[in-house]
mmCIF file of C-alpha atoms in Angstrom:
data_model
loop_
_atom_site.group_PDB
_atom_site.id
_atom_site.type_symbol
_atom_site.label_atom_id
_atom_site.label_comp_id
_atom_site.label_asym_id
_atom_site.label_seq_id
_atom_site.Cartn_x
_atom_site.Cartn_y
_atom_site.Cartn_z
ATOM 1 C CA MET I 33 129.560 41.071 147.291
ATOM 2 C CA LYS I 34 130.979 44.320 146.049
ATOM 3 C CA ASN I 35 133.937 44.091 143.832
ATOM 4 C CA TYR I 36 136.241 47.058 143.200
ATOM 5 C CA ALA I 37 138.737 47.408 140.483
ATOM 6 C CA ILE I 38 141.818 49.213 141.642
ATOM 7 C CA ALA I 39 144.858 50.374 139.427
ATOM 8 C CA LEU I 40 148.026 50.025 141.102
ATOM 9 C CA ILE I 41 150.879 52.210 140.017
ATOM 10 C CA PRO I 42 153.984 51.450 142.301
ATOM 11 C CA GLY I 43 156.112 53.865 140.290
ATOM 12 C CA ASP I 44 159.663 54.556 141.373
ATOM 13 C CA GLY I 45 161.982 53.869 144.467
ATOM 14 C CA ILE I 46 160.077 53.293 147.700
ATOM 15 C CA GLY I 47 156.764 53.622 145.939
ATOM 16 C CA ARG I 48 157.015 49.825 145.071
ATOM 17 C CA ASP I 49 157.595 48.838 148.823
ATOM 18 C CA VAL I 50 154.959 51.043 150.359
ATOM 19 C CA THR I 51 152.433 50.071 147.579
ATOM 20 C CA ASP I 52 153.045 46.429 148.410
ATOM 21 C CA ALA I 53 152.366 47.231 152.178
ATOM 22 C CA ALA I 54 149.249 49.127 151.473
ATOM 23 C CA TRP I 55 147.828 46.503 149.078
ATOM 24 C CA ALA I 56 148.521 43.651 151.625
ATOM 25 C CA VAL I 57 146.605 45.778 154.214
ATOM 26 C CA LEU I 58 143.826 46.388 151.753
ATOM 27 C CA GLU I 59 143.434 42.866 150.803
ATOM 28 C CA ALA I 60 143.206 41.775 154.555
ATOM 29 C CA VAL I 61 140.474 44.219 155.509
ATOM 30 C CA ALA I 62 138.512 43.446 152.253
ATOM 31 C CA THR I 63 138.538 39.712 153.315
ATOM 32 C CA HIS I 64 137.227 40.648 156.771
ATOM 33 C CA SER I 65 134.669 43.284 155.696
ATOM 34 C CA GLY I 66 132.864 41.346 152.893
ATOM 35 C CA PHE I 67 133.940 43.026 149.663
ATOM 36 C CA ALA I 68 136.676 42.279 146.986
ATOM 37 C CA LEU I 69 139.468 44.167 145.552
ATOM 38 C CA ASN I 70 140.888 43.294 142.122
ATOM 39 C CA GLY I 71 144.264 45.143 141.682
ATOM 40 C CA THR I 72 145.907 45.574 138.282
ATOM 41 C CA ARG I 73 149.482 46.633 138.314
ATOM 42 C CA PHE I 74 151.074 48.944 135.814
ATOM 43 C CA PRO I 75 154.801 49.343 135.546
ATOM 44 C CA TRP I 76 154.661 53.110 134.538
ATOM 45 C CA SER I 77 157.630 54.839 136.115
ATOM 46 C CA CYS I 78 160.926 56.550 135.256
ATOM 47 C CA ALA I 79 162.111 53.010 134.383
ATOM 48 C CA PHE I 80 159.358 52.667 131.974
ATOM 49 C CA TYR I 81 160.471 56.093 130.488
ATOM 50 C CA ARG I 82 164.006 54.769 129.871
ATOM 51 C CA ASP I 83 162.657 51.842 128.040
ATOM 52 C CA THR I 84 159.917 53.536 126.093
ATOM 53 C CA GLY I 85 160.356 57.292 126.116
ATOM 54 C CA MET I 86 157.065 57.647 127.726
ATOM 55 C CA MET I 87 156.032 57.673 131.514
ATOM 56 C CA MET I 88 152.812 55.811 130.473
ATOM 57 C CA PRO I 89 151.517 54.476 127.033
ATOM 58 C CA GLY I 90 149.648 56.812 124.763
ATOM 59 C CA ASP I 91 146.293 55.058 125.824
ATOM 60 C CA GLY I 92 147.238 54.927 129.507
ATOM 61 C CA LEU I 93 144.551 57.499 130.560
ATOM 62 C CA LYS I 94 141.937 55.547 128.597
ATOM 63 C CA THR I 95 143.205 52.255 130.493
ATOM 64 C CA LEU I 96 142.852 53.903 133.825
ATOM 65 C CA ARG I 97 139.459 55.359 133.291
ATOM 66 C CA LYS I 98 137.545 52.096 133.719
ATOM 67 C CA PHE I 99 138.965 51.466 137.267
ATOM 68 C CA ASP I 100 137.213 52.471 140.420
ATOM 69 C CA ALA I 101 140.316 54.119 141.944
ATOM 70 C CA ILE I 102 143.966 54.391 141.499
ATOM 71 C CA LEU I 103 146.507 53.606 144.297
ATOM 72 C CA LEU I 104 149.855 55.402 143.373
ATOM 73 C CA GLY I 105 153.149 54.693 145.074
ATOM 74 C CA ALA I 106 155.714 57.416 143.973
ATOM 75 C CA VAL I 107 156.910 59.015 140.739
ATOM 76 C CA GLY I 108 160.347 60.348 140.172
ATOM 77 C CA TRP I 109 164.012 59.574 139.873
ATOM 78 C CA PRO I 110 165.634 63.039 139.256
ATOM 79 C CA ALA I 111 169.238 61.622 138.819
ATOM 80 C CA GLU I 112 167.954 59.904 135.691
ATOM 81 C CA ILE I 113 164.917 61.594 134.541
ATOM 82 C CA PRO I 114 164.018 65.235 135.211
ATOM 83 C CA ASP I 115 161.206 65.742 137.623
ATOM 84 C CA ALA I 116 159.584 68.112 135.015
ATOM 85 C CA VAL I 117 159.443 65.042 132.695
ATOM 86 C CA SER I 118 158.240 62.528 135.152
ATOM 87 C CA LEU I 119 155.626 64.792 136.799
ATOM 88 C CA HIS I 120 154.203 66.179 133.550
ATOM 89 C CA GLY I 121 154.203 62.701 131.936
ATOM 90 C CA LEU I 122 152.203 60.769 134.658
ATOM 91 C CA LEU I 123 150.962 62.412 137.757
ATOM 92 C CA LEU I 124 149.655 65.802 136.357
ATOM 93 C CA PRO I 125 147.843 64.263 133.264
ATOM 94 C CA ILE I 126 145.990 61.917 135.506
ATOM 95 C CA ARG I 127 144.940 64.684 137.945
ATOM 96 C CA LYS I 128 143.963 66.995 135.015
ATOM 97 C CA GLU I 129 142.270 64.325 132.778
ATOM 98 C CA PHE I 130 140.272 62.888 135.532
ATOM 99 C CA ALA I 131 139.167 66.159 137.101
ATOM 100 C CA GLN I 132 140.763 65.280 140.251
ATOM 101 C CA TYR I 133 140.645 69.012 141.348
ATOM 102 C CA ALA I 134 140.626 68.494 145.050
ATOM 103 C CA ASN I 135 143.871 67.407 146.716
ATOM 104 C CA VAL I 136 142.943 66.293 150.230
ATOM 105 C CA ARG I 137 145.846 66.055 152.933
ATOM 106 C CA PRO I 138 145.174 65.272 156.567
ATOM 107 C CA HIS I 139 147.661 66.627 159.107
ATOM 108 C CA ARG I 140 147.541 65.336 162.711
ATOM 109 C CA LEU I 141 149.670 63.262 165.091
ATOM 110 C CA LEU I 142 149.014 59.526 165.265
ATOM 111 C CA PRO I 143 149.207 58.215 168.767
ATOM 112 C CA GLY I 144 152.840 57.635 169.800
ATOM 113 C CA VAL I 145 154.196 59.971 167.201
ATOM 114 C CA ASN I 146 156.235 62.899 168.559
ATOM 115 C CA GLY I 147 156.130 66.063 166.318
ATOM 116 C CA PRO I 148 158.549 68.969 166.411
ATOM 117 C CA LEU I 149 156.013 71.330 167.931
ATOM 118 C CA LYS I 150 154.858 71.980 171.489
ATOM 119 C CA ALA I 151 151.310 71.675 170.233
ATOM 120 C CA THR I 152 149.972 68.175 169.923
ATOM 121 C CA GLU I 153 146.005 68.493 169.788
ATOM 122 C CA PHE I 154 145.724 69.734 166.164
ATOM 123 C CA ASP I 155 143.804 68.176 163.170
ATOM 124 C CA VAL I 156 144.106 70.142 159.977
ATOM 125 C CA LEU I 157 142.682 69.224 156.813
ATOM 126 C CA CYS I 158 144.366 70.804 153.771
ATOM 127 C CA ILE I 159 142.397 71.283 150.505
ATOM 128 C CA ARG I 160 144.577 72.160 147.562
ATOM 129 C CA GLU I 161 143.262 73.116 144.239
ATOM 130 C CA ASN I 162 144.830 70.335 141.918
ATOM 131 C CA THR I 163 144.346 71.106 138.339
ATOM 132 C CA GLU I 164 145.085 74.702 137.488
ATOM 133 C CA GLY I 165 146.691 77.704 139.183
ATOM 134 C CA GLU I 166 150.402 77.924 139.306
ATOM 135 C CA TYR I 167 150.769 74.467 137.875
ATOM 136 C CA ALA I 168 148.729 74.897 134.727
ATOM 137 C CA GLY I 169 151.637 74.528 132.588
ATOM 138 C CA ALA I 170 151.020 77.796 130.746
ATOM 139 C CA GLY I 171 154.127 79.563 129.569
ATOM 140 C CA GLY I 172 157.316 79.012 127.746
ATOM 141 C CA ARG I 173 160.866 79.886 127.133
ATOM 142 C CA VAL I 174 162.458 81.875 124.201
ATOM 143 C CA HIS I 175 166.015 82.737 123.262
ATOM 144 C CA GLN I 176 167.161 79.668 125.145
ATOM 145 C CA GLY I 177 170.908 79.630 125.993
ATOM 146 C CA THR I 178 171.401 83.207 125.088
ATOM 147 C CA CYS I 179 171.806 86.266 127.413
ATOM 148 C CA ASP I 180 168.280 87.436 126.185
ATOM 149 C CA GLU I 181 166.628 84.279 127.385
ATOM 150 C CA VAL I 182 163.133 84.703 128.810
ATOM 151 C CA ALA I 183 161.031 82.222 130.872
ATOM 152 C CA VAL I 184 157.254 82.826 131.579
ATOM 153 C CA GLU I 185 155.096 80.709 133.595
ATOM 154 C CA THR I 186 151.518 81.829 133.777
ATOM 155 C CA ALA I 187 149.160 80.988 136.597
ATOM 156 C CA VAL I 188 145.719 80.266 135.408
ATOM 157 C CA PHE I 189 142.777 80.695 137.682
ATOM 158 C CA THR I 190 139.265 80.162 136.178
ATOM 159 C CA ARG I 191 136.026 81.154 137.974
ATOM 160 C CA ALA I 192 134.954 77.451 137.544
ATOM 161 C CA GLY I 193 138.071 76.047 139.014
ATOM 162 C CA VAL I 194 138.178 78.515 141.924
ATOM 163 C CA GLU I 195 134.723 78.216 142.685
ATOM 164 C CA ARG I 196 134.465 74.338 142.704
ATOM 165 C CA ILE I 197 137.474 73.971 145.007
ATOM 166 C CA LEU I 198 136.110 76.672 147.484
ATOM 167 C CA ARG I 199 132.907 74.860 147.717
ATOM 168 C CA PHE I 200 134.589 71.587 148.324
ATOM 169 C CA GLY I 201 136.366 73.185 151.111
ATOM 170 C CA PHE I 202 133.273 74.921 152.469
ATOM 171 C CA ASP I 203 131.512 71.442 152.373
ATOM 172 C CA GLN I 204 134.391 69.748 154.244
ATOM 173 C CA ALA I 205 134.355 72.526 156.836
ATOM 174 C CA ARG I 206 130.753 72.063 157.326
ATOM 175 C CA LYS I 207 131.116 68.406 158.016
ATOM 176 C CA ARG I 208 133.774 69.142 160.552
ATOM 177 C CA SER I 209 134.060 72.015 162.964
ATOM 178 C CA GLY I 210 132.607 74.619 160.749
ATOM 179 C CA LYS I 211 135.927 76.548 160.210
ATOM 180 C CA LEU I 212 137.581 77.520 157.062
ATOM 181 C CA ALA I 213 140.801 79.257 156.585
ATOM 182 C CA SER I 214 141.246 80.598 152.843
ATOM 183 C CA VAL I 215 144.781 81.165 151.785
ATOM 184 C CA THR I 216 146.003 83.753 149.300
ATOM 185 C CA LYS I 217 148.754 86.406 148.725
ATOM 186 C CA SER I 218 146.274 89.039 147.772
ATOM 187 C CA ASN I 219 148.448 92.090 148.993
ATOM 188 C CA ALA I 220 151.112 91.133 146.360
ATOM 189 C CA GLN I 221 149.183 89.292 143.728
ATOM 190 C CA LYS I 222 146.526 91.680 142.871
ATOM 191 C CA PHE I 223 144.791 89.873 140.035
ATOM 192 C CA SER I 224 144.464 86.063 140.704
ATOM 193 C CA MET I 225 144.588 86.366 144.484
ATOM 194 C CA VAL I 226 142.161 89.226 144.708
ATOM 195 C CA PHE I 227 140.018 87.203 142.474
ATOM 196 C CA TRP I 228 140.218 84.135 144.959
ATOM 197 C CA ASP I 229 139.463 86.400 147.871
ATOM 198 C CA GLU I 230 136.332 87.842 146.103
ATOM 199 C CA MET I 231 135.111 84.299 145.231
ATOM 200 C CA THR I 232 135.644 83.215 148.870
ATOM 201 C CA ARG I 233 133.312 86.059 150.156
ATOM 202 C CA ARG I 234 130.804 85.419 147.622
ATOM 203 C CA ILE I 235 130.506 81.604 148.174
ATOM 204 C CA ALA I 236 130.763 82.297 151.945
ATOM 205 C CA ALA I 237 127.399 83.986 151.790
ATOM 206 C CA GLU I 238 125.890 80.687 150.913
ATOM 207 C CA TYR I 239 127.446 79.002 154.033
ATOM 208 C CA PRO I 240 126.338 81.121 157.017
ATOM 209 C CA ASP I 241 127.100 78.250 159.390
ATOM 210 C CA VAL I 242 130.894 78.206 158.398
ATOM 211 C CA GLU I 243 133.228 80.551 160.002
ATOM 212 C CA VAL I 244 135.429 82.017 157.356
ATOM 213 C CA LYS I 245 139.014 83.655 157.862
ATOM 214 C CA SER I 246 141.245 84.678 154.949
ATOM 215 C CA TYR I 247 145.045 84.514 155.374
ATOM 216 C CA HIS I 248 148.030 85.510 153.486
ATOM 217 C CA VAL I 249 150.170 82.349 152.739
ATOM 218 C CA ASP I 250 153.072 83.478 155.019
ATOM 219 C CA ALA I 251 150.977 84.374 157.866
ATOM 220 C CA LEU I 252 149.185 80.873 157.568
ATOM 221 C CA ALA I 253 152.374 79.077 157.421
ATOM 222 C CA ALA I 254 153.462 80.774 160.713
ATOM 223 C CA ARG I 255 150.065 79.797 162.344
ATOM 224 C CA MET I 256 150.664 76.274 161.284
ATOM 225 C CA VAL I 257 153.695 76.342 163.463
ATOM 226 C CA LEU I 258 152.650 78.469 166.327
ATOM 227 C CA ALA I 259 148.929 77.673 166.632
ATOM 228 C CA PRO I 260 148.015 74.560 164.491
ATOM 229 C CA GLU I 261 145.173 73.635 166.820
ATOM 230 C CA SER I 262 143.500 76.958 165.690
ATOM 231 C CA LEU I 263 142.987 75.627 162.306
ATOM 232 C CA ASP I 264 140.665 73.181 160.827
ATOM 233 C CA VAL I 265 139.878 73.044 157.073
ATOM 234 C CA VAL I 266 142.581 75.012 154.974
ATOM 235 C CA VAL I 267 141.907 75.801 151.332
ATOM 236 C CA ALA I 268 144.627 77.047 148.882
ATOM 237 C CA SER I 269 145.856 77.145 145.331
ATOM 238 C CA ASN I 270 147.827 74.523 143.880
ATOM 239 C CA LEU I 271 151.306 76.064 144.684
ATOM 240 C CA PHE I 272 150.397 77.279 148.054
ATOM 241 C CA GLY I 273 148.635 74.121 149.080
ATOM 242 C CA ASP I 274 151.597 72.177 147.954
ATOM 243 C CA ILE I 275 153.989 74.133 150.086
ATOM 244 C CA LEU I 276 151.672 74.384 153.119
ATOM 245 C CA THR I 277 151.050 70.582 153.023
ATOM 246 C CA ASP I 278 154.754 69.869 153.170
ATOM 247 C CA LEU I 279 154.829 72.049 156.322
ATOM 248 C CA GLY I 280 151.810 70.002 157.525
ATOM 249 C CA ALA I 281 153.572 66.718 156.969
ATOM 250 C CA ALA I 282 156.604 68.159 159.085
ATOM 251 C CA ILE I 283 154.455 69.077 161.996
ATOM 252 C CA GLN I 284 152.741 65.656 161.985
ATOM 253 C CA GLY I 285 156.100 64.024 162.420
ATOM 254 C CA GLY I 286 157.520 63.840 158.933
ATOM 255 C CA LEU I 287 156.630 62.864 155.426
ATOM 256 C CA GLY I 288 156.305 59.145 156.247
ATOM 257 C CA PHE I 289 152.954 59.992 157.828
ATOM 258 C CA ALA I 290 151.645 62.135 155.098
ATOM 259 C CA ALA I 291 148.773 60.693 153.248
ATOM 260 C CA SER I 292 146.812 62.273 150.319
ATOM 261 C CA ALA I 293 143.833 61.813 148.038
ATOM 262 C CA ASN I 294 143.236 63.392 144.552
ATOM 263 C CA ILE I 295 139.589 63.472 144.492
ATOM 264 C CA ASN I 296 137.049 63.680 141.593
ATOM 265 C CA PRO I 297 134.051 64.968 143.672
ATOM 266 C CA GLY I 298 131.776 64.298 140.842
ATOM 267 C CA ARG I 299 132.827 60.855 140.452
ATOM 268 C CA SER I 300 132.898 60.981 136.678
ATOM 269 C CA ALA I 301 136.332 59.364 136.655
ATOM 270 C CA PRO I 302 138.481 57.418 139.211
ATOM 271 C CA SER I 303 140.239 59.346 142.108
ATOM 272 C CA MET I 304 143.850 58.727 142.928
ATOM 273 C CA PHE I 305 145.445 58.020 146.329
ATOM 274 C CA GLU I 306 149.142 58.354 147.248
ATOM 275 C CA PRO I 307 151.647 59.043 149.987
ATOM 276 C CA VAL I 308 153.158 62.495 149.894
ATOM 277 C CA HIS I 309 156.765 61.542 150.514
ATOM 278 C CA GLY I 310 157.808 60.705 146.836
ATOM 279 C CA SER I 311 160.141 58.039 145.577
ATOM 280 C CA ALA I 312 163.021 58.786 148.187
ATOM 281 C CA PRO I 313 165.838 57.508 146.010
ATOM 282 C CA ASP I 314 168.350 57.694 148.943
ATOM 283 C CA ILE I 315 166.597 54.931 150.715
ATOM 284 C CA ALA I 316 165.273 52.917 147.668
ATOM 285 C CA ARG I 317 165.851 49.129 147.760
ATOM 286 C CA LEU I 318 166.880 49.353 151.420
ATOM 287 C CA GLY I 319 163.376 48.073 152.868
ATOM 288 C CA VAL I 320 163.313 50.818 155.433
ATOM 289 C CA ALA I 321 160.581 53.033 154.050
ATOM 290 C CA ASN I 322 157.705 53.804 156.317
ATOM 291 C CA PRO I 323 154.510 52.516 154.728
ATOM 292 C CA ILE I 324 152.122 54.297 157.185
ATOM 293 C CA ALA I 325 151.303 57.135 154.683
ATOM 294 C CA ALA I 326 150.572 54.708 151.946
ATOM 295 C CA ILE I 327 148.266 52.685 154.306
ATOM 296 C CA TRP I 328 146.659 55.834 155.419
ATOM 297 C CA SER I 329 146.229 56.837 151.779
ATOM 298 C CA ALA I 330 144.632 53.451 151.115
ATOM 299 C CA ALA I 331 142.285 54.029 154.056
ATOM 300 C CA MET I 332 141.270 57.350 152.377
ATOM 301 C CA MET I 333 140.521 55.199 149.191
ATOM 302 C CA LEU I 334 138.283 53.038 151.029
ATOM 303 C CA ASP I 335 136.261 55.809 152.567
ATOM 304 C CA HIS I 336 135.892 57.440 149.076
ATOM 305 C CA LEU I 337 134.705 54.032 147.790
ATOM 306 C CA GLY I 338 131.889 54.050 150.483
ATOM 307 C CA GLU I 339 133.677 51.387 152.702
ATOM 308 C CA ARG I 340 133.776 53.543 155.724
ATOM 309 C CA GLU I 341 133.748 50.839 158.177
ATOM 310 C CA ALA I 342 136.711 49.235 156.658
ATOM 311 C CA ALA I 343 138.533 52.410 156.377
ATOM 312 C CA ALA I 344 137.928 53.060 160.079
ATOM 313 C CA ARG I 345 139.418 49.655 160.881
ATOM 314 C CA VAL I 346 142.590 50.300 158.748
ATOM 315 C CA MET I 347 142.908 53.657 160.719
ATOM 316 C CA ALA I 348 142.345 51.954 164.022
ATOM 317 C CA ALA I 349 144.950 49.334 163.264
ATOM 318 C CA LEU I 350 147.398 52.027 162.060
ATOM 319 C CA GLU I 351 146.853 53.944 165.415
ATOM 320 C CA ALA I 352 147.179 50.854 167.607
ATOM 321 C CA THR I 353 150.417 50.227 165.742
ATOM 322 C CA THR I 354 151.972 53.562 166.403
ATOM 323 C CA SER I 355 150.591 53.597 170.018
ATOM 324 C CA ASP I 356 152.814 50.607 170.460
ATOM 325 C CA GLY I 357 155.950 52.771 169.224
ATOM 326 C CA ILE I 358 156.088 50.819 165.899
ATOM 327 C CA GLY I 359 156.566 52.872 162.835
ATOM 328 C CA THR I 360 157.026 56.125 164.914
ATOM 329 C CA ILE I 361 160.710 56.747 164.075
ATOM 330 C CA GLN I 362 162.194 56.589 160.783
ATOM 331 C CA GLY I 363 164.409 53.709 160.094
ATOM 332 C CA LYS I 364 163.849 51.934 163.357
ATOM 333 C CA GLU I 365 161.670 49.234 161.986
ATOM 334 C CA ARG I 366 161.889 47.846 158.462
ATOM 335 C CA THR I 367 158.841 48.233 156.081
ATOM 336 C CA ASP I 368 157.726 44.614 156.261
ATOM 337 C CA ALA I 369 157.897 44.644 160.159
ATOM 338 C CA ILE I 370 155.584 47.686 160.184
ATOM 339 C CA THR I 371 153.294 46.193 157.826
ATOM 340 C CA ALA I 372 153.082 42.919 159.719
ATOM 341 C CA ALA I 373 152.213 45.031 162.890
ATOM 342 C CA VAL I 374 149.436 46.637 161.182
ATOM 343 C CA LEU I 375 148.013 43.427 159.774
ATOM 344 C CA SER I 376 148.262 41.740 163.257
ATOM 345 C CA ARG I 377 146.312 44.508 164.858
ATOM 346 C CA LEU I 378 143.902 44.502 161.825
ATOM 347 C CA SER I 379 143.024 41.006 162.613
#
C-alpha cells in the first residue's frame, strides 16, 4: 500500500474549515482506493505570528521538504497583520524555496453552478509564473515619510524562469486541445514583455502541433468575458496571471469554486495545493464557507501524486453534489453540510 505524507497548513479564517472538509474527503477516498494519507498539521498563521513574531519557524521550510505534498487552507488576517507580512512570511517563501514555479488554476463551470456569463461551455486552464516576475520582491523605499520618498519595485524576468513556465504551458496545451494563449503587455513594457514574446516565439518552433496566440493582458481579460470558450491554456506572468485567475474565478461562479496548485514540475520538492479564496475574515468562524475549492484543490493534489483514479472519483463526487444544487449558492448550505454531501456521493 502506498503511503503519502501530507503537510496540512490550515492557516487563517475559513482556511481551517475548508481544510478540515478537504481532508475528510481525502481520507475517505484513500480508504476506498487502497492507499494511505498521513497528515501532519502545522499551526502556522497570523495567530502564530502574533505569538512568535514569525509566520513559520526558522526551520519551517526544512520541515516541509520531507513531505510528499502540502495542503494549504488560507493565509492572511489584514486587520491584525499586514498582508505584505503574512504573504512574504509563509506563502511566497514556500513557492520560491520549493521551485513551485507553475501555478495552475482551472476555470470551468461545475454542473448546476450558474456563472455570470451567457457562455457556459468553457474550460480554461491558467498557468501563472509563480516565483519571479512582478512578485520577485526586488526593490525598496528611501526617504520614507518625507516629501522626497521613493518606492521602487523591480520585476525580474530570467531566461530560465520564462522558458520553463512557457514550456510547462506548451506541454499542458499539447495534452489538451493544442491551443495556447501567451499573455503580455509588450506594447507598453518594452523590455520584460517583449522578452517574453520573443521567448514564446522561440519555444513555439519546438511545438508545431500547438496553436499559439499572443495577447495583451487587457485584450485577454476582455476575451475571458466575451468569448471564454475560445480559450484553452493561458500562460502569463506572476502579476498578470494573478489578476486573470481572479477573473477566471468570477466567470466560474465565484471564489468558492476556484482551486489551484503550486507545482514543482521537476518533483525535487513538494508541491502545494490551495483554494484561491483566501481567509475571508468576514465569514470566519460562521461555518458557511464553501469547501468546494479546497476539495477540488485536494483532487488536484491526488492527481499530482499519481492517484488519478482517486482524483477522478473526488471530482465526480463534487460534480454530483453541485448537480443536485448543493454548494452552488454561497451561504445556502453550511460547510459541514456540503462536505457531508460530497462524502455521501463519494461512497
